[in-house]
Structures are given as C-alpha cells and as structure tokens.
C-alpha cells in the first residue's frame, strides 16, 4: 500500500513537470514570434515611408451645416503615399560636390590665351610629286661697274659785293645771351624803331648779340636819328657789310621772304634800293668775313644771298 502511494505521487509530479515544460515552451514560442514580427515592422518602417495623416474636410451631408458651424472636428483620413523609387548608388567619382559654404574656395583657373584664328585644315589629298626642274647652269658672277670718278670739288665762288652807301647803324644794346637780346625787342618796337639782332664775334671778347637799328649814309645822319628818338645810351657804329637776300618792288613784296627768314632764326630788315625798290638785308658787320660766314649759313638753309657793302 505504501509503495503504490509513492508511485502515484511520483507520476503526478512528473506530469506536472511535463505540463510546466510544455507551457514554458509555448510561452517562449509566442515571445519569439512576437519579437520577429516587431523586427519586421521596424525594418519595414525604416525602409518605407510612414503613412501620412491628411486632414481633409469631407462634404457634409444635407442638414449638417449647423453641426459644422458649432466647431465639429474635421474627419481624419489616413492616406498612404506612393513609395519613391530607391536612389541609385553613385560611384565614388560621381559623388555630389559639397555645398558652397563647406567647399574650400579654389583659386580661379588661369585664363588661357586664345589661339590665333586659323583657317580649317583641308582634307589630306595625296598629290603626285611635281616634275623636277631641269638643272640650271650657275650664272656667271656679275662684274661690278667701275667706280665713278669723283668730280673735282669746285672752288667756292667769290662773294660779290655791291655798295648802296648806308654803312652806319645805331647800336641799341649788346648782350652775351641771345635771350636777353630778344627780350628788349618789344621795348624798341614800341618806341617806333625797327630793331634787328646780329651775332658778332669780337675775338678775345667772345661772341655778343648786338641789337641795331637803321642804315644811315653818314655819321651825322645817324646822330640826328639817335637824338630824334632820344636814345641817350645808344652808340653810332659803322657796319658796312651785310647780306642782300633780294630786291622787291615794295615792302609787301618782301614780307613773305622776311617771314621765312624769321622762322629760321634770322632778323631781316629793309633798306631803300634804286628806282624806288626795297632791298631785304640780313646782318650788319664791320668786316667782310663775318658776312661771308652768314652767307654760308643761309645757303645751308636754302636761302641764296649776296655779300654787299652798305
């Protein structure tokens, strides 16, 4: 009797253990199944967009306008948006450039010089080679012509002199600098005089720029003119040699040549000539060599002249 009671208790205990084991296995299976479902849902939510809640006002049925006016809530409609297509994977070389704010400022590219415009290249066409030119015999060396014999230098022409008997002048001033001599010309012209400047070589005393006026036949005539113009500081000098440029019928006829001489830096003046003519003269010198020197200077400038005695 005692053994049979122990067997019953043992069988009962084993049955309870089996029941507990089966319950534990069933509970574990449910837990694993629920965890798998949640994982799938999380994966689905991560890869797919969530459904968007759109508030939309549905048209109210007839007779419900009063309810809407009292502040009734809008109907909630759940609408699932279409899933956008997956973005294609870009290779590393085609990765998008960073934003301007994050990208490093690159230096501007150096401007390349534009090549010169050229004509489009023609299509290559194979042409036959040109015929060879016949050999040309070398030309005989050219014989240089005999050198021309230099012409013998002509002796300088002797200066001709012509006397019109007015060898005296009034010396107004004498300056070492040409600019100082030119500065006094307006003053003498305002006094009614006709001044002219002559470069004079005084030997050991150097070169001076004399300002003279007039051409008088005698010392007495020059002295009266000096007194008439009240030239107390002036001196009457004898300057018999000059350069005659030409004779003209009037002062107007000599004006053009006088203007040309003035542009070349000379100071021409006129004196009475024979038969009511006007003679255009440059310079007034004590010695003939000084007049001949001026004659050469005028000839170099294209102005022919003649050394004369006043």
Coordinates of C-alpha atoms in Angstrom, one line a residue:
X1 CA 0.0 0.0 0.0
X2 CA 2.8 2.4 0.8
X3 CA 4.6 1.6 -2.4
X4 CA 1.6 2.3 -4.5
X5 CA 1.1 5.7 -2.9
X6 CA 4.6 6.7 -3.7
X7 CA 4.2 5.7 -7.3
X8 CA 1.1 7.8 -7.6
X9 CA 2.8 10.9 -6.2
X10 CA 5.8 10.3 -8.5
X11 CA 3.6 10.0 -11.6
X12 CA 1.7 13.2 -10.5
X13 CA 4.9 15.1 -10.1
X14 CA 6.3 14.0 -13.5
X15 CA 3.0 15.0 -15.1
X16 CA 3.2 18.5 -13.5
X17 CA 6.8 18.9 -14.7
X18 CA 5.8 17.9 -18.2
X19 CA 2.9 20.4 -18.2
X20 CA 5.1 23.2 -16.9
X21 CA 7.7 22.3 -19.5
X22 CA 5.1 22.4 -22.3
X23 CA 3.8 25.8 -21.0
X24 CA 7.3 27.2 -20.9
X25 CA 8.0 26.1 -24.5
X26 CA 4.7 27.5 -25.7
X27 CA 5.3 30.9 -23.9
X28 CA 8.9 31.0 -25.4
X29 CA 7.5 30.4 -28.9
X30 CA 5.0 33.2 -28.6
X31 CA 7.7 35.6 -27.3
X32 CA 10.0 34.7 -30.2
X33 CA 7.2 35.0 -32.8
X34 CA 6.2 38.5 -31.4
X35 CA 9.9 39.6 -31.5
X36 CA 10.2 38.5 -35.1
X37 CA 7.1 40.5 -36.0
X38 CA 8.3 43.6 -34.3
X39 CA 11.7 43.3 -36.1
X40 CA 9.9 43.0 -39.5
X41 CA 7.8 46.0 -38.6
X42 CA 10.8 48.1 -37.7
X43 CA 12.6 47.1 -40.9
X44 CA 9.5 48.0 -42.9
X45 CA 9.2 51.3 -41.1
X46 CA 12.9 52.1 -41.8
X47 CA 12.8 51.3 -45.5
X48 CA 9.3 52.6 -46.3
X49 CA 7.8 56.0 -45.7
X50 CA 5.3 56.2 -42.9
X51 CA 1.7 56.7 -43.8
X52 CA 0.8 60.4 -43.8
X53 CA -2.1 61.7 -41.9
X54 CA -4.1 64.2 -44.1
X55 CA -6.7 66.3 -42.7
X56 CA -9.5 66.7 -45.2
X57 CA -12.8 68.3 -44.8
X58 CA -15.4 66.0 -46.1
X59 CA -18.5 67.4 -47.7
X60 CA -21.2 67.5 -45.0
X61 CA -24.5 65.8 -45.7
X62 CA -27.5 67.9 -46.0
X63 CA -28.8 69.3 -42.8
X64 CA -25.4 69.1 -41.1
X65 CA -24.2 72.7 -41.7
X66 CA -25.3 73.7 -38.2
X67 CA -23.1 71.0 -36.7
X68 CA -20.0 72.2 -38.6
X69 CA -20.6 75.8 -37.5
X70 CA -20.5 74.6 -33.9
X71 CA -16.9 73.6 -34.2
X72 CA -17.1 70.0 -35.2
X73 CA -13.7 68.3 -35.7
X74 CA -12.5 67.5 -39.2
X75 CA -12.6 63.9 -40.3
X76 CA -9.2 62.2 -40.2
X77 CA -8.3 60.3 -43.3
X78 CA -5.2 58.1 -43.4
X79 CA -3.6 58.0 -46.8
X80 CA -0.6 56.1 -47.8
X81 CA 1.7 57.9 -50.2
X82 CA 3.5 56.0 -53.0
X83 CA 7.0 54.9 -52.2
X84 CA 9.6 56.8 -54.1
X85 CA 12.0 54.8 -56.2
X86 CA 15.2 54.0 -54.4
X87 CA 18.1 56.4 -55.3
X88 CA 20.7 54.9 -57.5
X89 CA 24.0 54.4 -55.9
X90 CA 26.6 56.8 -57.3
X91 CA 30.2 55.7 -57.9
X92 CA 32.8 57.4 -55.7
X93 CA 33.9 59.5 -58.7
X94 CA 30.4 60.8 -59.3
X95 CA 29.7 61.8 -55.7
X96 CA 27.9 65.2 -55.4
X97 CA 30.1 68.2 -54.8
X98 CA 30.0 69.7 -51.3
X99 CA 27.9 72.8 -50.7
X100 CA 29.4 76.1 -51.5
X101 CA 29.6 77.0 -47.8
X102 CA 31.5 73.9 -46.9
X103 CA 33.7 73.6 -50.1
X104 CA 37.1 75.1 -49.9
X105 CA 37.5 78.2 -52.1
X106 CA 39.6 77.1 -55.1
X107 CA 41.7 79.7 -56.9
X108 CA 40.2 80.8 -60.2
X109 CA 41.6 79.0 -63.2
X110 CA 44.3 80.8 -65.2
X111 CA 42.9 82.2 -68.4
X112 CA 44.3 80.6 -71.4
X113 CA 45.3 82.7 -74.2
X114 CA 43.1 82.4 -77.2
X115 CA 44.9 80.8 -80.1
X116 CA 45.1 82.8 -83.3
X117 CA 42.3 82.1 -85.7
X118 CA 43.4 79.9 -88.4
X119 CA 41.7 78.5 -91.5
X120 CA 40.2 75.0 -91.1
X121 CA 42.7 72.3 -92.2
X122 CA 41.9 71.0 -95.6
X123 CA 41.5 67.3 -96.1
X124 CA 44.7 65.5 -96.9
X125 CA 44.9 64.7 -100.6
X126 CA 47.8 62.7 -101.9
X127 CA 49.1 64.6 -105.0
X128 CA 51.7 63.4 -107.4
X129 CA 55.1 64.9 -106.9
X130 CA 55.8 67.9 -109.1
X131 CA 58.1 67.3 -112.0
X132 CA 61.7 68.0 -111.3
X133 CA 63.0 71.2 -112.8
X134 CA 65.8 70.8 -115.2
X135 CA 69.2 71.7 -113.8
X136 CA 70.1 75.3 -114.2
X137 CA 73.6 76.3 -115.0
X138 CA 75.1 78.6 -112.5
X139 CA 75.0 82.2 -113.6
X140 CA 78.2 84.0 -114.3
X141 CA 79.2 86.3 -111.5
X142 CA 78.2 89.9 -112.1
X143 CA 81.0 92.2 -112.8
X144 CA 80.7 95.3 -110.7
X145 CA 80.8 98.5 -112.7
X146 CA 83.9 100.6 -112.4
X147 CA 83.7 103.1 -109.6
X148 CA 82.7 106.5 -110.8
X149 CA 85.4 109.1 -110.6
X150 CA 84.7 111.7 -108.0
X151 CA 84.2 115.1 -109.5
X152 CA 86.7 117.6 -108.5
X153 CA 85.5 120.0 -105.8
X154 CA 84.5 123.3 -107.2
X155 CA 86.2 126.2 -105.6
X156 CA 83.9 128.5 -103.6
X157 CA 82.6 131.4 -105.6
X158 CA 84.0 134.7 -104.7
X159 CA 81.5 136.8 -102.9
X160 CA 80.3 139.7 -105.0
X161 CA 79.9 143.0 -103.3
X162 CA 77.5 145.8 -104.1
X163 CA 77.6 149.2 -102.4
X164 CA 74.4 151.1 -101.6
X165 CA 76.1 153.7 -99.4
X166 CA 74.5 153.3 -96.0
X167 CA 77.2 151.9 -93.7
X168 CA 76.2 153.4 -90.3
X169 CA 73.9 151.9 -87.7
X170 CA 72.7 152.8 -84.2
X171 CA 73.8 150.2 -81.6
X172 CA 71.0 150.0 -79.0
X173 CA 72.4 147.2 -76.8
X174 CA 74.9 144.4 -76.7
X175 CA 74.3 141.1 -74.7
X176 CA 76.2 137.9 -74.2
X177 CA 73.0 135.9 -74.3
X178 CA 70.6 135.8 -77.2
X179 CA 67.6 135.5 -74.9
X180 CA 68.4 138.8 -73.3
X181 CA 68.8 140.5 -76.6
X182 CA 65.4 139.2 -77.8
X183 CA 63.7 140.4 -74.6
X184 CA 64.5 144.0 -75.4
X185 CA 63.0 144.0 -78.9
X186 CA 59.3 144.8 -77.9
X187 CA 60.5 147.9 -76.0
X188 CA 62.3 149.3 -79.0
X189 CA 59.4 148.5 -81.3
X190 CA 57.1 150.4 -79.1
X191 CA 59.4 153.4 -79.4
X192 CA 58.9 153.4 -83.2
X193 CA 62.2 151.7 -84.1
X194 CA 62.9 148.8 -86.4
X195 CA 65.5 146.7 -84.4
X196 CA 67.4 143.7 -85.6
X197 CA 69.7 141.3 -83.8
X198 CA 73.2 140.4 -85.2
X199 CA 75.5 137.8 -83.8
X200 CA 79.0 139.4 -83.7
X201 CA 82.3 137.7 -83.0
X202 CA 84.6 140.1 -81.1
X203 CA 87.6 137.8 -80.9
X204 CA 89.1 137.8 -77.4
X205 CA 85.9 139.4 -76.0
X206 CA 83.8 136.5 -77.2
X207 CA 80.6 136.4 -79.1
X208 CA 78.0 139.0 -78.5
X209 CA 74.4 139.6 -79.6
X210 CA 74.1 143.2 -80.9
X211 CA 70.7 144.9 -81.2
X212 CA 71.0 147.5 -84.0
X213 CA 68.6 149.8 -85.9
X214 CA 68.7 151.7 -89.1
X215 CA 71.1 152.0 -92.0
X216 CA 72.4 155.5 -92.5
X217 CA 74.6 157.1 -95.2
X218 CA 76.7 159.2 -92.8
X219 CA 77.6 159.6 -89.2
X220 CA 75.8 162.9 -89.0
X221 CA 72.5 161.3 -90.2
X222 CA 72.8 158.5 -87.7
X223 CA 73.5 161.0 -84.9
X224 CA 70.4 163.1 -85.8
X225 CA 68.2 159.9 -85.7
X226 CA 69.6 159.0 -82.3
X227 CA 68.8 162.4 -81.0
X228 CA 65.3 162.4 -82.5
X229 CA 64.4 159.1 -80.7
X230 CA 66.1 160.3 -77.5
X231 CA 68.5 157.3 -77.5
X232 CA 70.9 158.7 -75.0
X233 CA 72.6 155.3 -74.2
X234 CA 72.9 154.3 -77.9
X235 CA 76.1 154.4 -79.9
X236 CA 76.6 155.1 -83.6
X237 CA 78.7 152.3 -85.2
X238 CA 80.0 151.6 -88.7
X239 CA 78.8 148.2 -90.1
X240 CA 79.4 148.3 -93.8
X241 CA 79.0 144.6 -94.7
X242 CA 75.6 142.8 -94.9
X243 CA 73.9 140.0 -96.8
X244 CA 71.4 141.0 -99.6
X245 CA 68.7 138.4 -100.0
X246 CA 66.7 140.1 -102.7
X247 CA 65.2 143.3 -104.2
X248 CA 61.4 143.8 -104.2
X249 CA 59.1 146.5 -105.6
X250 CA 57.6 147.1 -102.2
X251 CA 57.6 146.2 -98.5
X252 CA 54.6 143.9 -99.1
X253 CA 56.6 142.0 -101.8
X254 CA 59.4 141.4 -99.3
X255 CA 57.1 140.3 -96.5
X256 CA 56.9 136.6 -97.5
X257 CA 60.7 136.2 -97.6
X258 CA 61.1 138.2 -94.4
X259 CA 58.7 135.8 -92.6
X260 CA 60.6 132.8 -93.9
X261 CA 63.9 134.2 -92.6
X262 CA 62.3 134.9 -89.2
X263 CA 61.2 131.3 -88.9
X264 CA 64.8 130.3 -89.5
X265 CA 66.0 132.5 -86.6
X266 CA 67.2 135.5 -88.6
X267 CA 66.3 139.2 -88.3
X268 CA 65.9 140.7 -91.7
X269 CA 65.3 144.4 -92.4
X270 CA 64.8 146.5 -95.5
X271 CA 66.7 149.5 -96.9
X272 CA 65.8 151.7 -99.8
X273 CA 67.1 150.5 -103.2
X274 CA 67.5 152.0 -106.7
X275 CA 64.4 153.1 -108.6
X276 CA 62.2 153.1 -105.5
X277 CA 62.8 149.4 -104.9
X278 CA 63.1 147.7 -101.5
X279 CA 66.1 145.6 -100.6
X280 CA 65.8 142.8 -98.0
X281 CA 69.0 142.6 -96.0
X282 CA 70.3 140.3 -93.1
X283 CA 73.2 141.2 -90.8
X284 CA 75.4 144.2 -90.3
X285 CA 79.1 143.6 -89.8
X286 CA 82.3 145.6 -89.5
X287 CA 84.4 143.0 -91.5
X288 CA 83.6 141.1 -94.7
X289 CA 84.5 137.5 -93.3
X290 CA 81.6 137.8 -90.8
X291 CA 79.2 138.5 -93.6
X292 CA 80.6 135.6 -95.7
X293 CA 80.1 133.2 -92.7
X294 CA 76.4 134.3 -92.5
X295 CA 76.1 133.8 -96.3
X296 CA 77.2 130.1 -95.9
X297 CA 74.7 129.6 -93.1
X298 CA 71.9 131.0 -95.2
X299 CA 72.9 128.8 -98.2
X300 CA 72.8 125.7 -95.9
X301 CA 69.2 126.7 -95.1
X302 CA 68.3 127.1 -98.8
X303 CA 68.4 130.9 -98.8
X304 CA 70.7 132.4 -101.5
X305 CA 72.2 135.7 -100.6
X306 CA 74.9 138.1 -101.7
X307 CA 77.5 139.9 -99.6
X308 CA 77.2 143.6 -100.1
X309 CA 78.7 146.8 -98.7
X310 CA 76.2 149.1 -97.2

